Coordinates of C-alpha atoms and ligand atoms in Angstrom, one line a residue:
M176 CA 0.0 0.0 0.0
A177 CA 1.2 3.5 -0.8
K178 CA 2.5 5.6 2.1
A179 CA -0.2 7.9 3.5
K180 CA 0.2 11.4 2.2
K181 CA 0.9 14.2 4.7
I182 CA -0.4 17.7 4.4
F183 CA -0.2 20.6 6.8
V184 CA -3.3 22.5 7.8
C185 CA -3.5 25.9 9.5
S186 CA -5.5 25.5 12.7
E187 CA -6.6 29.1 12.5
C188 CA -8.0 29.4 9.0
G189 CA -7.8 25.9 7.5
S190 CA -5.4 26.8 4.8
E191 CA -3.5 23.8 3.4
S192 CA 0.1 23.5 2.5
A193 CA 2.3 20.6 1.3
K194 CA 5.1 21.6 3.7
W195 CA 5.2 23.0 7.2
Q196 CA 5.4 26.8 7.5
G197 CA 6.1 29.0 10.5
Q198 CA 3.6 31.5 9.5
C199 CA 0.4 30.9 7.6
P200 CA 0.5 32.8 4.3
D201 CA -3.3 33.3 4.4
C202 CA -4.2 34.4 7.9
K203 CA -0.6 35.3 9.0
A204 CA -1.0 33.2 12.2
W205 CA 2.3 31.9 13.7
N206 CA 3.0 28.3 14.5
S207 CA -0.5 27.3 13.4
F208 CA 0.4 24.6 10.9
K209 CA -0.5 21.1 12.1
E210 CA 0.6 17.9 10.4
F211 CA -2.3 15.8 9.1
S212 CA -2.2 12.4 7.5
L213 CA -4.6 12.2 4.6
G214 CA -4.7 8.4 4.7
N215 CA -7.0 6.8 2.2
S216 CA -10.2 8.3 3.5
R217 CA -10.0 11.4 1.4
Q218 CA -9.3 9.5 -1.8
A219 CA -12.3 7.4 -0.9
T220 CA -14.6 10.4 -0.5
T221 CA -13.3 11.9 -3.7
A222 CA -13.9 8.6 -5.5
Q223 CA -17.4 8.2 -4.0
R224 CA -18.3 11.8 -4.9
A225 CA -17.3 11.2 -8.4
G226 CA -19.5 8.1 -8.4
F227 CA -16.6 5.6 -8.9
A228 CA -17.1 3.7 -5.6
G229 CA -17.7 0.0 -5.7
S230 CA -19.1 -1.6 -8.9
L231 CA -19.5 0.3 -12.1
S232 CA -22.2 3.0 -11.9
S233 CA -24.8 3.5 -14.6
V234 CA -25.7 6.5 -16.6
T235 CA -29.2 8.0 -16.7
L236 CA -30.8 10.3 -19.2
L237 CA -31.2 13.8 -17.8
E238 CA -34.9 13.4 -18.8
D239 CA -35.3 10.4 -16.6
V240 CA -34.0 11.9 -13.4
D241 CA -36.6 12.1 -10.7
I242 CA -37.3 15.8 -10.1
S243 CA -40.1 15.4 -7.6
D244 CA -39.1 17.5 -4.5
T245 CA -36.3 16.4 -2.3
P246 CA -37.9 14.4 0.4
R247 CA -37.8 16.4 3.6
F248 CA -39.1 16.1 7.1
S249 CA -39.8 18.8 9.7
S250 CA -37.5 19.5 12.6
G251 CA -40.6 20.3 14.6
I252 CA -39.5 23.9 14.9
S253 CA -40.6 26.1 12.0
E254 CA -37.9 28.7 12.3
F255 CA -35.3 25.9 12.1
D256 CA -37.1 24.4 9.1
R257 CA -37.2 27.8 7.4
V258 CA -33.4 28.3 7.6
L259 CA -32.8 24.7 6.5
G260 CA -34.8 25.5 3.4
G261 CA -37.9 23.5 4.4
G262 CA -36.8 20.9 7.0
F263 CA -34.2 18.1 7.1
V264 CA -33.0 16.3 4.0
P265 CA -32.3 12.6 4.7
G266 CA -28.6 11.8 4.2
S267 CA -27.5 15.4 4.6
A268 CA -24.9 16.8 7.1
V269 CA -25.7 20.0 8.8
L270 CA -23.2 22.0 10.8
I271 CA -24.6 24.2 13.5
G272 CA -22.0 26.8 14.7
G273 CA -22.2 29.4 17.4
N274 CA -20.6 30.8 20.5
P275 CA -20.7 28.8 23.7
G276 CA -24.0 29.7 25.3
A277 CA -25.7 30.5 22.0
G278 CA -28.2 27.7 22.6
K279 CA -27.0 25.0 20.1
S280 CA -27.4 22.2 22.6
T281 CA -30.7 23.5 23.8
L282 CA -32.1 23.8 20.3
L283 CA -30.9 20.3 19.2
L284 CA -32.2 18.7 22.4
Q285 CA -35.6 20.2 21.8
T286 CA -35.6 19.2 18.2
L287 CA -34.5 15.6 18.9
C288 CA -37.0 15.0 21.7
H289 CA -39.7 15.8 19.2
T290 CA -38.2 14.0 16.2
A291 CA -37.8 10.9 18.4
Q292 CA -41.6 10.7 18.6
N293 CA -41.7 9.8 14.9
M294 CA -38.4 8.0 14.1
P295 CA -35.4 6.6 16.0
A296 CA -33.1 9.5 17.0
L297 CA -29.7 9.5 18.7
Y298 CA -28.1 12.3 20.7
V299 CA -24.3 11.9 21.1
S300 CA -22.9 14.2 23.8
G301 CA -19.2 14.4 24.4
E302 CA -19.5 17.6 26.4
E303 CA -22.3 17.5 28.9
S304 CA -23.0 14.5 31.1
L305 CA -26.2 12.5 30.4
Q306 CA -27.5 13.6 33.8
Q307 CA -27.1 17.3 32.9
I308 CA -28.9 16.8 29.6
A309 CA -31.7 14.7 31.3
A310 CA -32.1 17.4 33.9
R311 CA -32.4 20.1 31.3
A312 CA -34.9 18.1 29.2
H313 CA -37.0 17.5 32.3
R314 CA -36.9 21.2 33.3
L315 CA -37.9 22.2 29.7
G316 CA -40.8 19.7 29.9
L317 CA -39.7 17.9 26.8
P318 CA -40.9 14.4 25.9
T319 CA -38.0 12.2 26.9
G320 CA -39.6 8.8 26.2
Q321 CA -38.1 7.9 22.9
L322 CA -34.8 9.8 22.5
K323 CA -31.7 7.6 22.7
M324 CA -28.6 9.1 24.4
L325 CA -25.0 8.3 24.1
A326 CA -22.0 9.8 26.0
E327 CA -19.1 9.1 23.6
T328 CA -16.3 10.9 21.9
S329 CA -14.9 8.1 19.6
V330 CA -16.2 8.4 16.1
E331 CA -15.7 4.7 15.5
Q332 CA -17.9 3.9 18.5
V333 CA -20.6 6.3 17.5
I334 CA -20.7 4.8 14.0
A335 CA -20.8 1.3 15.4
I336 CA -23.7 2.1 17.7
A337 CA -25.5 4.1 15.0
Q338 CA -25.3 1.0 12.8
Q339 CA -27.1 -1.0 15.4
E340 CA -29.7 1.7 16.4
K341 CA -30.4 2.9 12.8
P342 CA -31.4 6.4 13.8
G343 CA -33.0 8.8 11.3
V344 CA -31.3 11.7 13.0
I345 CA -28.0 11.9 14.9
V346 CA -26.7 14.9 16.8
I347 CA -23.0 15.2 17.5
D348 CA -22.4 17.7 20.3
S349 CA -19.8 18.8 19.6
I350 CA -17.4 18.0 16.8
Q351 CA -14.5 19.6 18.7
V352 CA -14.5 16.8 21.3
M353 CA -14.7 13.9 18.9
Y354 CA -11.7 11.9 17.8
T355 CA -11.1 9.2 15.2
D356 CA -8.4 6.6 15.2
T357 CA -7.5 7.5 11.6
A358 CA -6.1 10.9 12.4
E359 CA -3.1 11.0 14.6
A360 CA -3.5 14.5 16.0
A361 CA -5.1 15.5 19.4
P362 CA -8.9 16.0 19.6
G363 CA -10.0 19.5 19.0
G364 CA -7.3 20.1 16.4
V365 CA -8.2 20.8 12.8
A366 CA -7.0 17.4 11.6
Q367 CA -9.3 15.6 14.1
V368 CA -12.3 17.8 13.6
R369 CA -12.0 17.4 9.8
E370 CA -11.4 13.6 9.8
S371 CA -14.2 13.0 12.3
A372 CA -16.7 15.1 10.4
A373 CA -15.7 13.4 7.2
H374 CA -16.3 9.9 8.7
L375 CA -19.6 10.9 10.2
T376 CA -20.8 12.6 7.0
R377 CA -19.9 9.5 4.9
F378 CA -21.9 7.4 7.3
A379 CA -24.8 9.7 7.1
K380 CA -24.8 9.6 3.3
Q381 CA -24.5 5.9 3.1
T382 CA -27.3 5.3 5.6
N383 CA -29.6 8.3 4.6
T384 CA -29.3 9.6 8.1
V385 CA -29.6 13.3 9.0
L386 CA -26.4 14.3 10.7
L387 CA -26.4 17.4 12.9
I388 CA -23.0 18.5 14.0
V389 CA -22.4 21.1 16.7
G390 CA -19.3 23.3 16.2
H391 CA -18.1 26.0 18.5
V392 CA -16.9 29.1 17.0
T393 CA -13.7 30.8 17.9
K394 CA -13.3 34.5 18.9
D395 CA -13.3 35.7 15.3
N396 CA -16.5 33.9 14.6
S397 CA -15.0 31.2 12.5
L398 CA -15.5 27.5 13.1
A399 CA -12.4 25.4 13.9
G400 CA -11.0 24.5 10.5
P401 CA -13.9 26.2 8.7
M402 CA -12.7 25.7 5.1
T403 CA -12.1 22.1 5.8
L404 CA -15.6 21.5 7.2
S405 CA -17.6 23.5 4.8
H406 CA -16.5 21.3 2.0
I407 CA -17.5 18.2 3.9
I408 CA -21.0 19.2 5.0
D409 CA -24.0 20.2 3.0
T410 CA -25.4 22.9 5.2
Q411 CA -23.7 25.3 7.5
L412 CA -25.9 27.3 10.0
M413 CA -24.8 29.9 12.5
L414 CA -26.7 30.6 15.7
S415 CA -25.7 33.9 17.0
N416 CA -26.4 36.3 19.8
T417 CA -28.0 39.7 19.2
D418 CA -27.6 43.0 21.0
D419 CA -30.7 42.0 22.9
S420 CA -29.5 39.1 24.9
R421 CA -32.8 37.3 24.8
F422 CA -32.8 36.9 21.0
R423 CA -30.9 34.5 18.8
I424 CA -30.5 34.7 15.0
M425 CA -30.0 31.6 12.9
R426 CA -28.6 32.0 9.4
A427 CA -27.4 29.6 6.7
T428 CA -23.9 30.4 5.5
K429 CA -24.0 27.5 3.1
N430 CA -26.9 25.4 1.9
R431 CA -26.9 22.7 -0.8
F432 CA -30.6 22.3 -0.3
G433 CA -32.0 25.8 0.0
Q434 CA -31.4 29.5 0.1
V435 CA -28.9 31.1 2.3
N436 CA -30.8 34.4 2.8
E437 CA -33.4 33.0 5.2
L438 CA -33.2 34.2 8.8
G439 CA -34.6 32.3 11.8
L440 CA -35.4 34.1 15.0
F441 CA -35.5 32.6 18.4
A442 CA -35.9 33.9 22.0
M443 CA -34.1 32.2 24.8
T444 CA -36.6 31.8 27.6
E445 CA -36.7 29.9 30.9
K446 CA -38.5 27.2 28.8
G447 CA -35.7 26.9 26.3
L448 CA -35.5 28.3 22.8
R449 CA -38.8 29.6 21.5
E450 CA -39.4 30.5 17.9
V451 CA -40.3 34.1 17.3
L452 CA -43.0 33.8 14.7
N453 CA -43.8 37.4 14.0
P454 CA -40.4 38.9 14.4
S455 CA -40.5 41.9 12.1
A456 CA -40.4 44.4 14.9
I457 CA -38.2 42.7 17.5
F458 CA -35.2 44.9 16.9
L459 CA -37.2 48.1 17.3
S460 CA -36.5 49.7 20.6
R461 CA -38.3 53.1 20.6
T462 CA -36.7 55.6 23.0
E463 CA -38.8 58.2 24.7
H464 CA -36.3 60.9 23.7
P465 CA -35.6 60.6 20.0
T466 CA -32.1 61.7 18.9
P467 CA -30.8 62.9 15.5
G468 CA -29.2 60.3 13.2
S469 CA -31.8 57.6 13.5
I470 CA -34.5 56.2 11.1
I471 CA -36.3 52.9 10.6
N472 CA -35.6 50.8 7.5
V473 CA -37.7 47.9 6.4
L474 CA -35.4 45.0 5.3
W475 CA -36.4 42.0 3.4
E476 CA -34.8 38.9 4.9
G477 CA -35.5 35.7 2.9
T478 CA -39.2 35.6 2.8
R479 CA -40.3 38.3 5.2
P480 CA -39.8 41.9 6.3
L481 CA -37.8 43.0 9.2
L482 CA -37.9 46.5 10.7
V483 CA -34.5 47.7 11.8
E484 CA -33.2 51.0 13.0
I485 CA -30.3 52.6 11.1
Q486 CA -28.1 54.9 13.2
A487 CA -25.6 57.4 12.0
L488 CA -23.1 59.6 13.8
V489 CA -21.3 62.3 12.0
V490 CA -18.6 64.2 13.9
E491 CA -15.9 66.6 12.8
S492 CA -12.8 64.6 12.0
Q493 CA -9.4 65.1 13.7
L494 CA -7.7 63.0 11.1
G495 CA -6.4 63.9 7.7
N496 CA -8.2 60.9 6.4
P497 CA -11.7 60.9 8.0
R498 CA -13.1 57.6 9.2
R499 CA -15.9 55.7 7.5
V500 CA -17.0 53.0 9.8
T501 CA -20.0 50.6 9.4
V502 CA -21.4 47.9 11.6
G503 CA -23.9 45.6 9.9
L504 CA -23.4 47.3 6.5
E505 CA -20.8 47.1 3.8
Q506 CA -18.1 49.7 4.3
N507 CA -17.7 50.4 0.5
R508 CA -21.4 51.1 0.3
L509 CA -21.0 53.9 2.9
A510 CA -18.1 55.4 0.9
M511 CA -20.3 55.3 -2.2
L512 CA -23.3 56.8 -0.5
L513 CA -21.2 59.7 0.9
A514 CA -19.9 60.4 -2.6
V515 CA -23.5 60.4 -4.0
L516 CA -24.5 62.7 -1.1
T517 CA -21.8 65.2 -2.0
R518 CA -22.3 65.1 -5.8
H519 CA -26.1 65.0 -5.9
G520 CA -27.2 66.3 -2.5
G521 CA -24.6 69.1 -2.2
I522 CA -23.7 67.8 1.3
F523 CA -20.0 67.6 2.1
T524 CA -18.7 65.1 4.6
S525 CA -15.0 65.1 3.6
D526 CA -14.0 66.7 6.9
Q527 CA -16.3 64.5 9.0
D528 CA -15.9 61.0 10.6
V529 CA -19.0 59.0 9.6
F530 CA -20.3 56.0 11.6
V531 CA -23.3 53.9 10.5
N532 CA -24.8 51.2 12.6
V533 CA -27.6 48.7 12.1
V534 CA -29.2 48.3 15.6
G535 CA -29.7 44.8 17.0
G536 CA -26.7 43.1 15.5
V537 CA -28.5 42.6 12.2
R538 CA -26.4 42.4 9.1
V539 CA -27.8 44.0 6.0
S540 CA -27.1 42.2 2.8
E541 CA -29.4 44.1 0.4
T542 CA -29.4 47.6 -1.0
S543 CA -32.7 48.7 0.6
A544 CA -30.8 50.4 3.5
D545 CA -29.1 53.0 1.2
L546 CA -31.8 55.6 1.5
A547 CA -32.2 55.2 5.3
S548 CA -28.5 55.3 5.8
I549 CA -28.2 58.6 3.8
L550 CA -31.1 60.1 5.7
A551 CA -29.7 59.1 9.1
I552 CA -26.3 60.6 8.1
V553 CA -27.9 63.9 7.0
S554 CA -30.0 63.9 10.2
S555 CA -26.9 63.5 12.3
L556 CA -24.9 66.1 10.3
R557 CA -27.6 68.7 10.7
D558 CA -28.4 67.7 14.2
S559 CA -32.1 67.5 13.4
I560 CA -34.4 64.7 14.5
I561 CA -36.3 62.6 12.0
D562 CA -39.9 62.0 13.1
Q563 CA -40.1 58.6 14.8
H564 CA -43.1 57.6 12.7
I565 CA -41.2 57.7 9.4
I566 CA -39.7 54.7 7.7
A567 CA -37.5 54.8 4.5
F568 CA -36.1 52.2 2.2
G569 CA -34.7 52.2 -1.4
E570 CA -31.5 51.8 -3.3
V571 CA -29.5 54.9 -4.1
G572 CA -27.8 54.9 -7.5
L573 CA -24.5 56.6 -8.5
S574 CA -26.4 59.4 -10.3
G575 CA -28.5 60.1 -7.2
E576 CA -31.5 58.2 -8.5
I577 CA -33.6 56.3 -6.0
R578 CA -34.2 52.7 -7.4
P579 CA -37.0 50.4 -6.4
V580 CA -36.3 47.3 -4.3
A581 CA -38.2 43.9 -4.3
Y582 CA -41.3 43.6 -2.2
G583 CA -41.9 47.3 -1.9
Q584 CA -45.6 47.2 -1.0
E585 CA -45.1 44.3 1.5
R586 CA -42.5 46.4 3.3
I587 CA -44.9 49.4 3.5
Y588 CA -47.8 47.3 4.7
E589 CA -45.5 45.8 7.4
A590 CA -44.5 49.3 8.6
A591 CA -48.2 50.4 8.6
K592 CA -49.0 47.4 10.7
H593 CA -46.5 48.5 13.3
G594 CA -47.9 52.0 13.5
F595 CA -45.7 54.0 11.2
K596 CA -47.3 57.0 9.6
K597 CA -45.1 58.0 6.7
A598 CA -43.0 56.0 4.3
I599 CA -40.3 57.6 2.1
V600 CA -39.8 55.0 -0.7
P601 CA -38.8 54.7 -4.4
K602 CA -41.5 56.0 -6.7
A603 CA -41.8 52.7 -8.4
N604 CA -42.5 51.0 -5.0
A605 CA -45.3 53.3 -4.0
P606 CA -48.6 51.5 -4.1
K607 CA -51.4 52.8 -6.3
K608 CA -54.0 52.3 -3.7
A609 CA -53.8 54.4 -0.5
I610 CA -52.9 52.5 2.7
D611 CA -54.9 53.3 5.8
G612 CA -53.1 55.6 8.1
M613 CA -49.9 55.7 6.0
E614 CA -48.7 58.6 4.0
V615 CA -46.5 57.2 1.2
V616 CA -44.0 59.6 -0.4
G617 CA -42.7 58.2 -3.6
I618 CA -39.4 59.7 -4.7
S619 CA -37.1 59.3 -7.7
K620 CA -34.2 61.6 -6.7
L621 CA -32.0 62.0 -3.7
A622 CA -32.9 65.7 -3.4
E623 CA -36.6 64.8 -3.0
A624 CA -35.7 62.5 -0.1
L625 CA -33.9 65.2 1.7
E626 CA -36.9 67.4 1.2
A627 CA -39.3 64.8 2.5
I628 CA -37.6 64.8 5.9
Ligands
TYD787 P1 -26.7 26.0 25.4 O1 -27.7 25.3 24.6 O2 -26.0 25.1 26.5 O3 -25.6 26.7 24.5 P2 -24.5 26.0 23.6 O4 -24.8 24.6 23.5 O5 -24.6 26.8 22.3 O6 -23.2 26.3 24.2 O7 -27.4 27.2 26.1 C1 -26.9 27.7 27.2 C2 -27.4 29.1 27.6 O8 -28.8 29.2 27.4 C3 -27.0 29.4 29.0 O9 -26.5 30.7 29.0 C4 -28.3 29.3 29.7 C5 -29.4 29.6 28.7 N1 -30.6 28.9 28.8 C6 -31.8 29.6 29.2 O10 -31.8 30.8 29.3 N2 -32.9 28.9 29.3 C7 -33.0 27.5 29.1 O11 -34.1 27.0 29.2 C8 -31.8 26.8 28.8 C9 -31.8 25.4 28.6 C10 -30.6 27.5 28.7
MG788 MG1 -23.6 23.0 24.2

């Protein structure tokens, strides 16, 4: 047999190299390269993926491929299903990342206790003792009758037991404590995490089992060996804290079986994680004393609206090169908006530091926040308050034109539902029929927006 091939993997960013290096060329971390024996497992996965495993495979006409929907089943929690793209896909591997304390174990325990009512389910815990988990399940009032538990950190043992028990869903909590005999490195290292995940994923695919892997994130919000794992698994979800400590956001960062723009919202309560079914206004905290530099924007997240506050702070710069800082928005977008504001609004910020923040820890990945950002900036610069009952959304183009965004009317209806009285929106998004209690100002140029406030 050929000698097992060695590679070196950076434990910080997952970058690979054929030889050991003192400093990672990608993330610049020192002494982060760990030796990792590829063994034959990787070749096997590559071969299987290419369809060469075992006996000769057969070809199918594209026309004959069954395109009826991927069979899925519900996790029992609709917010979880939503982010998954409509529930679990048998034979898929899902990685659930998050900070310690985000609620990963709680969410999966709740999910599995319910799933176990319909099919065999196995919860493998390498972190908490079975007593701890049982006490939690009891306190949360979960049905504990059917769920099988296993305290184990050896991948080979887990697979052997899963072969006997034949669960439809397996939870591995967490991948960082698992080890496999085929990797020589210590548990927790990139090599072990990666090999363990690869073995478990292969098992899940072969047996059509749903595999849910918990992964803790490091300080910089990356999973241990992120590059390595994201190639192995099908879906990568992140459960993160928000500014409001009660709420948790779940997002997909990769999904072979669905969209990645869907957002799931949960509240951590004394009865565990509860889904927030009508979450559009959870990030709105109205203060009694409104301040300049703030306006509400209606985002569209996946399939629903979300009202968020955009805040700006504009202060005279002490630096030759004034600062442009964004939290929750793309920084280049801010630089562009400021240029448009100068050129088409006649408002100069070249001697000002500009900070823009999306309240609540929400990340904006669409262009609808352009208009609100500009209005918040102007409001802060002029030290004049924007009426708290105004919302704004719309994309701002380079020539100062206000462009429509998708789901314009739905956004306005949602704002009206939450008591807003005036909407400054792109002309093309303004509804033809009047909305009760809502004044809609349709605009097509930046100058009109500045007038409207
Ligand atoms: P946990 O699921 O253990 O987080 P993770 O597995 O992601 O590390 O959640 C732990 C946190 O959640 C902890 O701070 C306590 C809190 N919590 C509640 O507030 N209510 C509850 O019912 C439970 C089970 C946990
Ligand atoms: Mg946990």
